[in-house]
mmCIF file of N, CA and C in Angstrom:
data_model
loop_
_atom_site.group_PDB
_atom_site.id
_atom_site.type_symbol
_atom_site.label_atom_id
_atom_site.label_comp_id
_atom_site.label_asym_id
_atom_site.label_seq_id
_atom_site.Cartn_x
_atom_site.Cartn_y
_atom_site.Cartn_z
ATOM 1 N N MET A 8 -16.350 -2.803 -15.189
ATOM 2 C CA MET A 8 -16.313 -2.356 -13.817
ATOM 3 C C MET A 8 -16.786 -3.447 -12.868
ATOM 4 N N ILE A 9 -17.719 -4.260 -13.300
ATOM 5 C CA ILE A 9 -18.252 -5.310 -12.433
ATOM 6 C C ILE A 9 -17.160 -6.300 -12.048
ATOM 7 N N GLN A 10 -16.313 -6.658 -13.001
ATOM 8 C CA GLN A 10 -15.235 -7.597 -12.689
ATOM 9 C C GLN A 10 -14.287 -6.993 -11.655
ATOM 10 N N ARG A 11 -14.001 -5.704 -11.765
ATOM 11 C CA ARG A 11 -13.136 -5.046 -10.781
ATOM 12 C C ARG A 11 -13.822 -5.004 -9.419
ATOM 13 N N LEU A 12 -15.125 -4.774 -9.413
ATOM 14 C CA LEU A 12 -15.867 -4.785 -8.157
ATOM 15 C C LEU A 12 -15.796 -6.168 -7.514
ATOM 16 N N LYS A 13 -15.971 -7.213 -8.313
ATOM 17 C CA LYS A 13 -15.864 -8.585 -7.802
ATOM 18 C C LYS A 13 -14.467 -8.852 -7.255
ATOM 19 N N THR A 14 -13.452 -8.363 -7.961
ATOM 20 C CA THR A 14 -12.066 -8.533 -7.504
ATOM 21 C C THR A 14 -11.868 -7.872 -6.151
ATOM 22 N N PHE A 15 -12.408 -6.662 -5.990
ATOM 23 C CA PHE A 15 -12.245 -5.961 -4.719
ATOM 24 C C PHE A 15 -13.018 -6.656 -3.607
ATOM 25 N N ILE A 16 -14.214 -7.122 -3.889
ATOM 26 C CA ILE A 16 -14.985 -7.845 -2.867
ATOM 27 C C ILE A 16 -14.202 -9.070 -2.418
ATOM 28 N N HIS A 17 -13.622 -9.792 -3.356
ATOM 29 C CA HIS A 17 -12.795 -10.958 -3.013
ATOM 30 C C HIS A 17 -11.607 -10.526 -2.153
ATOM 31 N N TYR A 18 -10.984 -9.399 -2.498
ATOM 32 C CA TYR A 18 -9.844 -8.877 -1.742
ATOM 33 C C TYR A 18 -10.233 -8.596 -0.291
ATOM 34 N N THR A 19 -11.447 -8.082 -0.076
ATOM 35 C CA THR A 19 -11.880 -7.730 1.281
ATOM 36 C C THR A 19 -12.198 -8.953 2.127
ATOM 37 N N SER A 20 -12.348 -10.105 1.499
ATOM 38 C CA SER A 20 -12.735 -11.354 2.176
ATOM 39 C C SER A 20 -14.135 -11.278 2.772
ATOM 40 N N LEU A 21 -14.932 -10.327 2.309
ATOM 41 C CA LEU A 21 -16.319 -10.224 2.760
ATOM 42 C C LEU A 21 -17.208 -11.011 1.807
ATOM 43 N N THR A 22 -18.327 -11.468 2.335
ATOM 44 C CA THR A 22 -19.324 -12.064 1.449
ATOM 45 C C THR A 22 -19.984 -10.925 0.673
ATOM 46 N N ASP A 23 -20.660 -11.268 -0.405
ATOM 47 C CA ASP A 23 -21.370 -10.238 -1.172
ATOM 48 C C ASP A 23 -22.368 -9.514 -0.278
ATOM 49 N N ARG A 24 -23.028 -10.278 0.581
ATOM 50 C CA ARG A 24 -24.027 -9.704 1.488
ATOM 51 C C ARG A 24 -23.381 -8.739 2.482
ATOM 52 N N ALA A 25 -22.274 -9.170 3.107
ATOM 53 C CA ALA A 25 -21.589 -8.318 4.082
ATOM 54 C C ALA A 25 -21.042 -7.059 3.414
ATOM 55 N N PHE A 26 -20.541 -7.212 2.203
ATOM 56 C CA PHE A 26 -20.031 -6.063 1.452
ATOM 57 C C PHE A 26 -21.165 -5.070 1.194
ATOM 58 N N ALA A 27 -22.305 -5.570 0.733
ATOM 59 C CA ALA A 27 -23.460 -4.706 0.462
ATOM 60 C C ALA A 27 -23.899 -3.988 1.734
ATOM 61 N N GLN A 28 -23.954 -4.723 2.848
ATOM 62 C CA GLN A 28 -24.358 -4.115 4.116
ATOM 63 C C GLN A 28 -23.392 -3.010 4.528
ATOM 64 N N LYS A 29 -22.096 -3.284 4.416
ATOM 65 C CA LYS A 29 -21.100 -2.284 4.803
ATOM 66 C C LYS A 29 -21.241 -1.017 3.955
ATOM 67 N N CYS A 30 -21.621 -1.187 2.708
ATOM 68 C CA CYS A 30 -21.764 -0.042 1.799
ATOM 69 C C CYS A 30 -23.126 0.635 1.912
ATOM 70 N N GLY A 31 -24.060 0.008 2.612
ATOM 71 C CA GLY A 31 -25.401 0.579 2.705
ATOM 72 C C GLY A 31 -26.205 0.395 1.432
ATOM 73 N N ILE A 32 -25.936 -0.712 0.743
ATOM 74 C CA ILE A 32 -26.643 -1.034 -0.499
ATOM 75 C C ILE A 32 -27.461 -2.296 -0.246
ATOM 76 N N ALA A 33 -28.700 -2.315 -0.703
ATOM 77 C CA ALA A 33 -29.546 -3.497 -0.511
ATOM 78 C C ALA A 33 -28.879 -4.716 -1.150
ATOM 79 N N GLN A 34 -29.011 -5.855 -0.468
ATOM 80 C CA GLN A 34 -28.353 -7.068 -0.958
ATOM 81 C C GLN A 34 -28.847 -7.460 -2.349
ATOM 82 N N ASN A 35 -30.155 -7.359 -2.573
ATOM 83 C CA ASN A 35 -30.668 -7.745 -3.897
ATOM 84 C C ASN A 35 -30.165 -6.792 -4.987
ATOM 85 N N THR A 36 -29.991 -5.524 -4.647
ATOM 86 C CA THR A 36 -29.439 -4.563 -5.608
ATOM 87 C C THR A 36 -27.998 -4.934 -5.946
ATOM 88 N N MET A 37 -27.211 -5.272 -4.913
ATOM 89 C CA MET A 37 -25.823 -5.685 -5.142
ATOM 90 C C MET A 37 -25.782 -6.953 -5.987
ATOM 91 N N SER A 38 -26.713 -7.868 -5.743
ATOM 92 C CA SER A 38 -26.774 -9.097 -6.546
ATOM 93 C C SER A 38 -27.034 -8.785 -8.016
ATOM 94 N N TYR A 39 -27.914 -7.820 -8.269
ATOM 95 C CA TYR A 39 -28.171 -7.404 -9.657
ATOM 96 C C TYR A 39 -26.900 -6.843 -10.302
ATOM 97 N N TYR A 40 -26.155 -6.046 -9.529
ATOM 98 C CA TYR A 40 -24.906 -5.487 -10.057
ATOM 99 C C TYR A 40 -23.920 -6.599 -10.397
ATOM 100 N N LEU A 41 -23.732 -7.510 -9.430
ATOM 101 C CA LEU A 41 -22.711 -8.546 -9.594
ATOM 102 C C LEU A 41 -23.068 -9.556 -10.681
ATOM 103 N N SER A 42 -24.363 -9.729 -10.932
ATOM 104 C CA SER A 42 -24.783 -10.637 -12.011
ATOM 105 C C SER A 42 -24.945 -9.885 -13.336
ATOM 106 N N GLU A 43 -24.600 -8.607 -13.319
ATOM 107 C CA GLU A 43 -24.644 -7.737 -14.495
ATOM 108 C C GLU A 43 -26.050 -7.561 -15.065
ATOM 109 N N GLN A 44 -27.061 -7.703 -14.194
ATOM 110 C CA GLN A 44 -28.433 -7.430 -14.614
ATOM 111 C C GLN A 44 -28.712 -5.927 -14.594
ATOM 112 N N ARG A 45 -27.924 -5.201 -13.782
ATOM 113 C CA ARG A 45 -28.020 -3.742 -13.709
ATOM 114 C C ARG A 45 -26.614 -3.171 -13.613
ATOM 115 N N LYS A 46 -26.486 -1.946 -14.082
ATOM 116 C CA LYS A 46 -25.221 -1.239 -13.899
ATOM 117 C C LYS A 46 -25.307 -0.462 -12.593
ATOM 118 N N PRO A 47 -24.220 -0.422 -11.831
ATOM 119 C CA PRO A 47 -24.248 0.335 -10.571
ATOM 120 C C PRO A 47 -24.519 1.817 -10.830
ATOM 121 N N SER A 48 -25.356 2.387 -9.999
ATOM 122 C CA SER A 48 -25.651 3.817 -10.104
ATOM 123 C C SER A 48 -24.468 4.615 -9.559
ATOM 124 N N PHE A 49 -24.460 5.897 -9.875
ATOM 125 C CA PHE A 49 -23.431 6.779 -9.332
ATOM 126 C C PHE A 49 -23.471 6.742 -7.810
ATOM 127 N N GLU A 50 -24.681 6.743 -7.244
ATOM 128 C CA GLU A 50 -24.835 6.730 -5.792
ATOM 129 C C GLU A 50 -24.251 5.452 -5.189
ATOM 130 N N ALA A 51 -24.449 4.323 -5.864
ATOM 131 C CA ALA A 51 -23.906 3.057 -5.365
ATOM 132 C C ALA A 51 -22.381 3.079 -5.394
ATOM 133 N N VAL A 52 -21.822 3.568 -6.484
ATOM 134 C CA VAL A 52 -20.360 3.658 -6.593
ATOM 135 C C VAL A 52 -19.820 4.588 -5.513
ATOM 136 N N GLU A 53 -20.507 5.693 -5.301
ATOM 137 C CA GLU A 53 -20.093 6.642 -4.267
ATOM 138 C C GLU A 53 -20.125 5.993 -2.882
ATOM 139 N N LYS A 54 -21.161 5.218 -2.588
ATOM 140 C CA LYS A 54 -21.255 4.526 -1.298
ATOM 141 C C LYS A 54 -20.112 3.531 -1.125
ATOM 142 N N ILE A 55 -19.788 2.814 -2.183
ATOM 143 C CA ILE A 55 -18.686 1.841 -2.129
ATOM 144 C C ILE A 55 -17.377 2.561 -1.827
ATOM 145 N N LEU A 56 -17.120 3.644 -2.548
ATOM 146 C CA LEU A 56 -15.869 4.381 -2.363
ATOM 147 C C LEU A 56 -15.792 5.039 -0.987
ATOM 148 N N GLN A 57 -16.922 5.492 -0.465
ATOM 149 C CA GLN A 57 -16.925 6.080 0.876
ATOM 150 C C GLN A 57 -16.730 5.009 1.946
ATOM 151 N N SER A 58 -17.243 3.815 1.703
ATOM 152 C CA SER A 58 -17.112 2.727 2.671
ATOM 153 C C SER A 58 -15.707 2.137 2.693
ATOM 154 N N PHE A 59 -15.000 2.260 1.579
ATOM 155 C CA PHE A 59 -13.648 1.706 1.460
ATOM 156 C C PHE A 59 -12.719 2.794 0.919
ATOM 157 N N PRO A 60 -12.258 3.690 1.798
ATOM 158 C CA PRO A 60 -11.432 4.810 1.335
ATOM 159 C C PRO A 60 -10.111 4.387 0.695
ATOM 160 N N GLU A 61 -9.676 3.167 0.966
ATOM 161 C CA GLU A 61 -8.426 2.686 0.361
ATOM 162 C C GLU A 61 -8.602 2.291 -1.101
ATOM 163 N N LEU A 62 -9.853 2.121 -1.542
ATOM 164 C CA LEU A 62 -10.149 1.720 -2.916
ATOM 165 C C LEU A 62 -9.985 2.913 -3.859
ATOM 166 N N SER A 63 -9.248 2.712 -4.918
ATOM 167 C CA SER A 63 -9.017 3.768 -5.906
ATOM 168 C C SER A 63 -10.235 3.905 -6.823
ATOM 169 N N ALA A 64 -10.804 5.097 -6.855
ATOM 170 C CA ALA A 64 -11.949 5.365 -7.742
ATOM 171 C C ALA A 64 -11.533 5.220 -9.200
ATOM 172 N N GLU A 65 -10.340 5.676 -9.514
ATOM 173 C CA GLU A 65 -9.832 5.598 -10.890
ATOM 174 C C GLU A 65 -9.775 4.142 -11.355
ATOM 175 N N TRP A 66 -9.326 3.265 -10.464
ATOM 176 C CA TRP A 66 -9.232 1.840 -10.811
ATOM 177 C C TRP A 66 -10.628 1.231 -10.939
ATOM 178 N N LEU A 67 -11.491 1.509 -9.964
ATOM 179 C CA LEU A 67 -12.825 0.908 -9.968
ATOM 180 C C LEU A 67 -13.622 1.339 -11.198
ATOM 181 N N ILE A 68 -13.619 2.608 -11.487
ATOM 182 C CA ILE A 68 -14.465 3.128 -12.562
ATOM 183 C C ILE A 68 -13.846 2.930 -13.949
ATOM 184 N N ARG A 69 -12.570 3.247 -14.073
ATOM 185 C CA ARG A 69 -11.939 3.229 -15.403
ATOM 186 C C ARG A 69 -10.970 2.076 -15.629
ATOM 187 N N GLY A 70 -10.547 1.434 -14.542
ATOM 188 C CA GLY A 70 -9.571 0.355 -14.685
ATOM 189 C C GLY A 70 -8.146 0.851 -14.782
ATOM 190 N N ASP A 71 -7.918 2.115 -14.450
ATOM 191 C CA ASP A 71 -6.577 2.697 -14.523
ATOM 192 C C ASP A 71 -5.895 2.651 -13.162
ATOM 193 N N GLY A 72 -4.593 2.395 -13.174
ATOM 194 C CA GLY A 72 -3.820 2.434 -11.938
ATOM 195 C C GLY A 72 -3.982 1.178 -11.109
ATOM 196 N N GLU A 73 -3.675 1.323 -9.838
ATOM 197 C CA GLU A 73 -3.722 0.211 -8.892
ATOM 198 C C GLU A 73 -5.073 0.176 -8.183
ATOM 199 N N MET A 74 -5.425 -0.999 -7.675
ATOM 200 C CA MET A 74 -6.695 -1.166 -6.978
ATOM 201 C C MET A 74 -6.734 -0.317 -5.702
ATOM 202 N N LEU A 75 -5.624 -0.280 -4.984
ATOM 203 C CA LEU A 75 -5.581 0.445 -3.717
ATOM 204 C C LEU A 75 -4.810 1.744 -3.881
ATOM 205 N N LYS A 76 -5.258 2.762 -3.164
ATOM 206 C CA LYS A 76 -4.557 4.041 -3.171
ATOM 207 C C LYS A 76 -3.193 3.844 -2.518
ATOM 208 N N GLN A 77 -2.238 4.597 -2.965
ATOM 209 C CA GLN A 77 -0.882 4.477 -2.448
ATOM 210 C C GLN A 77 -0.534 5.673 -1.562
ATOM 211 N N GLU A 78 -1.401 5.998 -0.642
ATOM 212 C CA GLU A 78 -1.150 7.135 0.235
ATOM 213 C C GLU A 78 -0.181 6.732 1.336
ATOM 214 N N ILE A 79 0.735 7.636 1.645
ATOM 215 C CA ILE A 79 1.674 7.404 2.733
ATOM 216 C C ILE A 79 1.318 8.391 3.836
ATOM 217 N N SER A 80 1.111 7.873 5.026
ATOM 218 C CA SER A 80 0.735 8.730 6.142
ATOM 219 C C SER A 80 1.953 9.498 6.649
ATOM 220 N N GLN A 81 1.694 10.545 7.408
ATOM 221 C CA GLN A 81 2.780 11.336 7.995
ATOM 222 C C GLN A 81 3.623 10.456 8.903
ATOM 223 N N LYS A 82 3.002 9.531 9.597
ATOM 224 C CA LYS A 82 3.727 8.609 10.479
ATOM 225 C C LYS A 82 4.720 7.774 9.665
ATOM 226 N N GLU A 83 4.295 7.297 8.502
ATOM 227 C CA GLU A 83 5.180 6.505 7.640
ATOM 228 C C GLU A 83 6.315 7.363 7.090
ATOM 229 N N ILE A 84 6.022 8.606 6.745
ATOM 230 C CA ILE A 84 7.062 9.512 6.243
ATOM 231 C C ILE A 84 8.113 9.741 7.321
ATOM 232 N N THR A 85 7.671 9.964 8.557
ATOM 233 C CA THR A 85 8.599 10.146 9.675
ATOM 234 C C THR A 85 9.439 8.896 9.882
ATOM 235 N N ARG A 86 8.806 7.740 9.830
ATOM 236 C CA ARG A 86 9.525 6.476 10.002
ATOM 237 C C ARG A 86 10.568 6.291 8.905
ATOM 238 N N ILE A 87 10.215 6.587 7.679
ATOM 239 C CA ILE A 87 11.158 6.463 6.558
ATOM 240 C C ILE A 87 12.322 7.440 6.730
ATOM 241 N N ASN A 88 12.026 8.674 7.133
ATOM 242 C CA ASN A 88 13.096 9.655 7.358
ATOM 243 C C ASN A 88 14.035 9.208 8.466
ATOM 244 N N ASN A 89 13.487 8.625 9.530
ATOM 245 C CA ASN A 89 14.326 8.109 10.616
ATOM 246 C C ASN A 89 15.215 6.977 10.126
ATOM 247 N N LEU A 90 14.679 6.119 9.277
ATOM 248 C CA LEU A 90 15.483 5.029 8.723
ATOM 249 C C LEU A 90 16.603 5.564 7.840
ATOM 250 N N VAL A 91 16.311 6.579 7.052
ATOM 251 C CA VAL A 91 17.341 7.193 6.204
ATOM 252 C C VAL A 91 18.450 7.781 7.073
ATOM 253 N N ASP A 92 18.075 8.464 8.162
ATOM 254 C CA ASP A 92 19.075 9.027 9.079
ATOM 255 C C ASP A 92 19.924 7.925 9.704
ATOM 256 N N THR A 93 19.287 6.838 10.114
ATOM 257 C CA THR A 93 20.013 5.712 10.707
ATOM 258 C C THR A 93 20.980 5.103 9.702
ATOM 259 N N ILE A 94 20.537 4.920 8.479
ATOM 260 C CA ILE A 94 21.407 4.361 7.436
ATOM 261 C C ILE A 94 22.610 5.268 7.208
ATOM 262 N N SER A 95 22.384 6.563 7.145
ATOM 263 C CA SER A 95 23.473 7.518 6.942
ATOM 264 C C SER A 95 24.479 7.440 8.085
ATOM 265 N N MET A 96 23.975 7.383 9.321
ATOM 266 C CA MET A 96 24.855 7.286 10.482
ATOM 267 C C MET A 96 25.661 5.985 10.437
ATOM 268 N N LEU A 97 25.011 4.889 10.092
ATOM 269 C CA LEU A 97 25.703 3.603 10.026
ATOM 270 C C LEU A 97 26.749 3.584 8.917
ATOM 271 N N GLN A 98 26.476 4.261 7.821
ATOM 272 C CA GLN A 98 27.479 4.361 6.756
ATOM 273 C C GLN A 98 28.711 5.117 7.252
ATOM 274 N N ASP A 99 28.498 6.172 8.047
ATOM 275 C CA ASP A 99 29.625 6.910 8.630
ATOM 276 C C ASP A 99 30.414 6.030 9.593
ATOM 277 N N VAL A 100 29.707 5.246 10.406
ATOM 278 C CA VAL A 100 30.371 4.337 11.346
ATOM 279 C C VAL A 100 31.198 3.309 10.586
ATOM 280 N N ILE A 101 30.639 2.752 9.538
ATOM 281 C CA ILE A 101 31.359 1.754 8.734
ATOM 282 C C ILE A 101 32.610 2.375 8.121
ATOM 283 N N LYS A 102 32.489 3.587 7.586
ATOM 284 C CA LYS A 102 33.650 4.261 6.995
ATOM 285 C C LYS A 102 34.716 4.477 8.053
ATOM 286 N N SER A 103 34.315 4.929 9.223
ATOM 287 C CA SER A 103 35.259 5.163 10.316
ATOM 288 C C SER A 103 35.961 3.865 10.716
ATOM 289 N N LYS A 104 35.209 2.802 10.843
ATOM 290 C CA LYS A 104 35.791 1.506 11.223
ATOM 291 C C LYS A 104 36.720 0.992 10.127
ATOM 292 N N ASN A 105 36.348 1.199 8.869
ATOM 293 C CA ASN A 105 37.224 0.797 7.762
ATOM 294 C C ASN A 105 38.538 1.574 7.798
ATOM 295 N N ASP A 106 38.468 2.871 8.155
ATOM 296 C CA ASP A 106 39.688 3.677 8.280
ATOM 297 C C ASP A 106 40.577 3.143 9.400
ATOM 298 N N VAL A 107 39.972 2.768 10.532
ATOM 299 C CA VAL A 107 40.734 2.202 11.653
ATOM 300 C C VAL A 107 41.375 0.885 11.234
ATOM 301 N N ILE A 108 40.627 0.041 10.561
ATOM 302 C CA ILE A 108 41.155 -1.251 10.097
ATOM 303 C C ILE A 108 42.329 -1.027 9.151
ATOM 304 N N LYS A 109 42.184 -0.070 8.252
ATOM 305 C CA LYS A 109 43.259 0.221 7.305
ATOM 306 C C LYS A 109 44.504 0.703 8.047
ATOM 307 N N SER A 110 44.320 1.600 9.020
ATOM 308 C CA SER A 110 45.456 2.107 9.798
ATOM 309 C C SER A 110 46.136 0.993 10.572
ATOM 310 N N LEU A 111 45.357 0.142 11.216
ATOM 311 C CA LEU A 111 45.927 -0.975 11.977
ATOM 312 C C LEU A 111 46.645 -1.953 11.060
ATOM 313 N N SER A 112 46.075 -2.188 9.905
ATOM 314 C CA SER A 112 46.695 -3.098 8.945
ATOM 315 C C SER A 112 48.029 -2.538 8.460
ATOM 316 N N GLU A 113 48.067 -1.230 8.177
ATOM 317 C CA GLU A 113 49.314 -0.596 7.747
ATOM 318 C C GLU A 113 50.351 -0.622 8.862
ATOM 319 N N ALA A 114 49.921 -0.363 10.095
ATOM 320 C CA ALA A 114 50.846 -0.389 11.238
ATOM 321 C C ALA A 114 51.398 -1.793 11.445
ATOM 322 N N GLN A 115 50.550 -2.781 11.319
ATOM 323 C CA GLN A 115 50.997 -4.164 11.481
ATOM 324 C C GLN A 115 51.972 -4.535 10.369
ATOM 325 N N HIS A 116 51.699 -4.112 9.174
ATOM 326 C CA HIS A 116 52.572 -4.401 8.032
ATOM 327 C C HIS A 116 53.952 -3.761 8.238
ATOM 328 N N LYS A 117 53.994 -2.503 8.760
ATOM 329 C CA LYS A 117 55.261 -1.812 9.012
ATOM 330 C C LYS A 117 56.049 -2.495 10.124
ATOM 331 N N SER A 118 55.351 -3.005 11.145
ATOM 332 C CA SER A 118 56.062 -3.631 12.266
ATOM 333 C C SER A 118 56.691 -4.956 11.875
ATOM 334 N N PHE A 119 56.189 -5.618 10.861
ATOM 335 C CA PHE A 119 56.771 -6.878 10.400
ATOM 336 C C PHE A 119 57.920 -6.637 9.430
ATOM 337 N N ASN A 120 58.041 -5.452 8.907
ATOM 338 C CA ASN A 120 59.123 -5.168 7.948
ATOM 339 C C ASN A 120 60.312 -4.606 8.620
#
């Protein structure tokens, strides 16, 4: 777990001290954790997870899954749905234009014969 904690601290671009402060953990306590002199307490892990809601508890504690949670906000869902609607509309426009091109091509071919 310590290596995963170090990986996440590096990901945040915070110093060990700034990370400890943000989590409400004493700097010397965090130093003990990171040097593996002590194992993080449940309370320390809870503070870390509360301070960084994007951090996956499953990944931090067990090493399973991805480091960051993959939550999609309602705003993102709406944006994705709008993009799907736009793509569908554009596909209809392309089909319509292809039909016009085909008709014009056939008409041009008949006029030359």
